[in-house]
PDB file of C-alpha atoms in Angstrom:
ATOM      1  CA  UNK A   1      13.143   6.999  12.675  1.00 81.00           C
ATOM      2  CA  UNK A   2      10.790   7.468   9.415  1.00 83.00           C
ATOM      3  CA  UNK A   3      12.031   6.960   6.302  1.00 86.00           C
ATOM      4  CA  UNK A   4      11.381   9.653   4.338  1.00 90.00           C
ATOM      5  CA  UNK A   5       8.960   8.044   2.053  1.00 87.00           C
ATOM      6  CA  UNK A   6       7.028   7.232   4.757  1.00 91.00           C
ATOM      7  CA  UNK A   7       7.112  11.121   5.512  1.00 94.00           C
ATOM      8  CA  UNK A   8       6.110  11.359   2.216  1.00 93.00           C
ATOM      9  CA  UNK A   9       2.999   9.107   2.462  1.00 92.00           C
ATOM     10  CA  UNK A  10       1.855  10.431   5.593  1.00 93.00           C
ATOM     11  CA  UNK A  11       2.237  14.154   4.276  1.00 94.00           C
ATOM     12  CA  UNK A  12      -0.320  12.863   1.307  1.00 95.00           C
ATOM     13  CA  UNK A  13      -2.812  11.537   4.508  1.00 96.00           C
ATOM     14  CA  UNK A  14      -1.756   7.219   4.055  1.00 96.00           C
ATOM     15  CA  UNK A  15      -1.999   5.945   7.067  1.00 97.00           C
ATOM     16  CA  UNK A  16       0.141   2.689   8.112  1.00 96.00           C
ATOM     17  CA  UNK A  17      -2.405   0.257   8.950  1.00 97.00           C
ATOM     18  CA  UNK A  18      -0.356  -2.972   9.017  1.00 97.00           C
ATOM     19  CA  UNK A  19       2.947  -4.471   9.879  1.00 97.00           C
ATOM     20  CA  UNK A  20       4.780  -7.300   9.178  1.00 97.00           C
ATOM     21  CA  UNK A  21       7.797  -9.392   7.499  1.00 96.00           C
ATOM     22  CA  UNK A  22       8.186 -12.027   4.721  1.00 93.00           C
ATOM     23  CA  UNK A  23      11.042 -14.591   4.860  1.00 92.00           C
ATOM     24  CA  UNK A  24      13.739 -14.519   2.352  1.00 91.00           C
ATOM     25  CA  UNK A  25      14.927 -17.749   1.951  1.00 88.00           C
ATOM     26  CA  UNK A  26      12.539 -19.091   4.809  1.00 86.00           C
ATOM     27  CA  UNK A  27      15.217 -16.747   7.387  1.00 90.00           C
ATOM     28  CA  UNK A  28      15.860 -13.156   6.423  1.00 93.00           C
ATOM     29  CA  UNK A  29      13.019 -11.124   7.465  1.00 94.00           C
ATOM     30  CA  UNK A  30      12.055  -8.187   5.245  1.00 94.00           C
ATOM     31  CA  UNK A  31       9.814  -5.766   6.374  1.00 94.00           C
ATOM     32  CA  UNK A  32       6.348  -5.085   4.857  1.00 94.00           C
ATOM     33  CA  UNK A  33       3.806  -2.855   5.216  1.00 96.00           C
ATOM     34  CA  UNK A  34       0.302  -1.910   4.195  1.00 97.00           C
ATOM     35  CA  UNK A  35      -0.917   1.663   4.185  1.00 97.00           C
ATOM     36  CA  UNK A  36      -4.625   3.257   3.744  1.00 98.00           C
ATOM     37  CA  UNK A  37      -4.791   5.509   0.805  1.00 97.00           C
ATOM     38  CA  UNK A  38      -7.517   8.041   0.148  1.00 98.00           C
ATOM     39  CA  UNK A  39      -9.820   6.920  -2.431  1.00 98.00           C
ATOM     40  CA  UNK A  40      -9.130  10.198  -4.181  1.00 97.00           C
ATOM     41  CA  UNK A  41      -5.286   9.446  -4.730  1.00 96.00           C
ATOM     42  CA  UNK A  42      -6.251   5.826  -6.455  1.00 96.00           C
ATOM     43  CA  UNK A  43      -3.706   5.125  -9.289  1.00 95.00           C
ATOM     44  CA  UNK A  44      -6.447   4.811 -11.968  1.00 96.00           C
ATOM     45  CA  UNK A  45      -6.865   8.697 -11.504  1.00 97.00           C
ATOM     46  CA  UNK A  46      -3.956   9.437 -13.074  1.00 95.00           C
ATOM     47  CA  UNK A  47      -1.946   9.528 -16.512  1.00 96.00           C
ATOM     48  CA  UNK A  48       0.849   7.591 -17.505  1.00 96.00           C
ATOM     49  CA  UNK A  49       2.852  11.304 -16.468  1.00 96.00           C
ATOM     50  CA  UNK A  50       1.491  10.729 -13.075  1.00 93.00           C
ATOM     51  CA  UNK A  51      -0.474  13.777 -13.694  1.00 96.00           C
ATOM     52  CA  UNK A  52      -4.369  13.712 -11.994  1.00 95.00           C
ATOM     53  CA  UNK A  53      -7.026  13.624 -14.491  1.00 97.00           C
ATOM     54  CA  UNK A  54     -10.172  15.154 -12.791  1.00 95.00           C
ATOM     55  CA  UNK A  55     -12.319  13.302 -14.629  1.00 97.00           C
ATOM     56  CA  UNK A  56     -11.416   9.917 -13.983  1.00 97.00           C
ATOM     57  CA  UNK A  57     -13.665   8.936 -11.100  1.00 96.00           C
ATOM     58  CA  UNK A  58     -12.896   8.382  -7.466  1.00 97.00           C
ATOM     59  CA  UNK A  59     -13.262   4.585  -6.703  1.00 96.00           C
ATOM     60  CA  UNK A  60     -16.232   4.270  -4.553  1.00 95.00           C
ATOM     61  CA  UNK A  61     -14.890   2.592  -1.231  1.00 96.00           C
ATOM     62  CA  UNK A  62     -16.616   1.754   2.292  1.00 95.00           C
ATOM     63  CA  UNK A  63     -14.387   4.125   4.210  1.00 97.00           C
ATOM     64  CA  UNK A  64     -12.906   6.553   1.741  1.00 97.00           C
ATOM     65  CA  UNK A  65      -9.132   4.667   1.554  1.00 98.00           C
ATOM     66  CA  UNK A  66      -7.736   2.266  -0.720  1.00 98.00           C
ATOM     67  CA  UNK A  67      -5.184  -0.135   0.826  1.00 98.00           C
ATOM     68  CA  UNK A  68      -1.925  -1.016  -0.992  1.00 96.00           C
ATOM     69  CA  UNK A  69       1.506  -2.426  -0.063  1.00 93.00           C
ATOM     70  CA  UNK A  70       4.577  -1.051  -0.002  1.00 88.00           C
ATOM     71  CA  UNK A  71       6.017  -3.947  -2.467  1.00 85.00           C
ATOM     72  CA  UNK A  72       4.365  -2.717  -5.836  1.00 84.00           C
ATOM     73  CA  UNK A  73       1.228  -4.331  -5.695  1.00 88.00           C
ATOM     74  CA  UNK A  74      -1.969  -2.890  -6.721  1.00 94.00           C
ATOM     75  CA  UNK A  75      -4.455  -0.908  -4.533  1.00 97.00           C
ATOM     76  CA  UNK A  76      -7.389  -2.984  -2.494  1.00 97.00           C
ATOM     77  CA  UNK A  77     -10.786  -2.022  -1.449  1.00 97.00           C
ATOM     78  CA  UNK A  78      -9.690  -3.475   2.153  1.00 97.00           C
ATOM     79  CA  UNK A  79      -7.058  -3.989   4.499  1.00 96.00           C
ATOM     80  CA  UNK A  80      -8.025  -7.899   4.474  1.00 96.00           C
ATOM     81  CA  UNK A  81      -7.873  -7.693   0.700  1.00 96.00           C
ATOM     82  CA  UNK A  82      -4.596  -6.683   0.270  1.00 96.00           C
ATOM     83  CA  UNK A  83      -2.924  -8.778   2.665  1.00 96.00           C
ATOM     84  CA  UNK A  84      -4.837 -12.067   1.503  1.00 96.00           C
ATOM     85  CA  UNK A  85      -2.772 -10.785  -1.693  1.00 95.00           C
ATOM     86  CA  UNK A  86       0.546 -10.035   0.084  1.00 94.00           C
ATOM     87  CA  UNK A  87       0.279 -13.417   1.511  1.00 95.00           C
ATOM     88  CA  UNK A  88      -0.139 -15.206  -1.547  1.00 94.00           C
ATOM     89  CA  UNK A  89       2.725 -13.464  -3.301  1.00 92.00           C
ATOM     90  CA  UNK A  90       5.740 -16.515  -3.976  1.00 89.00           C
ATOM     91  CA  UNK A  91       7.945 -14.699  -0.966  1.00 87.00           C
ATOM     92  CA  UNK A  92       4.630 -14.958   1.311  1.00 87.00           C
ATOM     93  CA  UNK A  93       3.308 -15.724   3.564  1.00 94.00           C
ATOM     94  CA  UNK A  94       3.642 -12.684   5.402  1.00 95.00           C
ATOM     95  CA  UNK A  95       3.579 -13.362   9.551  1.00 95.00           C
ATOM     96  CA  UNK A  96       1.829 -10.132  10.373  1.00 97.00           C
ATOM     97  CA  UNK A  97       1.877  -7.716  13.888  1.00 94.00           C
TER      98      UNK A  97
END
């Protein structure tokens, strides 16, 4: 069953590109995940209202999508990108699907 964030992010067009868990206390797993974004939805395009300023330019990408995390860390230009991050975080590494 979806959470409904996840409802959320897929009614926006993310897609879920990555799966995978970090280790609390080297034991507890704790899910992670990384989604694709469209470019157009980057953070830097909007205020600090969350409202979309038009003018503020899409990020030019190689396929159109950013790729974030779903633990609060910033947007990527690639998948590889942002779990090279997610893996260097102190709770990483992340073992990965």
């Amino acid at each position: 069953m979806k959470k409904p964030w996840e409802e959320f992010r897929e009614s926006k067009g993310w897609r879920k590109v990555a799966t995978g868990a970090w280790f609390y206390d080297g034991t507890i797993p704790k899910p992670v995940a990384i989604w694709a974004k469209p470019a157009a939805q980057s953070a830097v395009r909007y205020d600090d209202n969350d409202q979309l300023v038009e003018s503020r330019p899409v990020p030019d990408t190689k396929d159109g999508y950013l790729y974030c995390t779903d633990t609060g860390l910033p947007e990527f230009l690639t998948m590889e990108e942002a779990k090279a991050c997610a893996d260097a975080q102190p709770w990483g590494p992340v073992k990965w699907n």
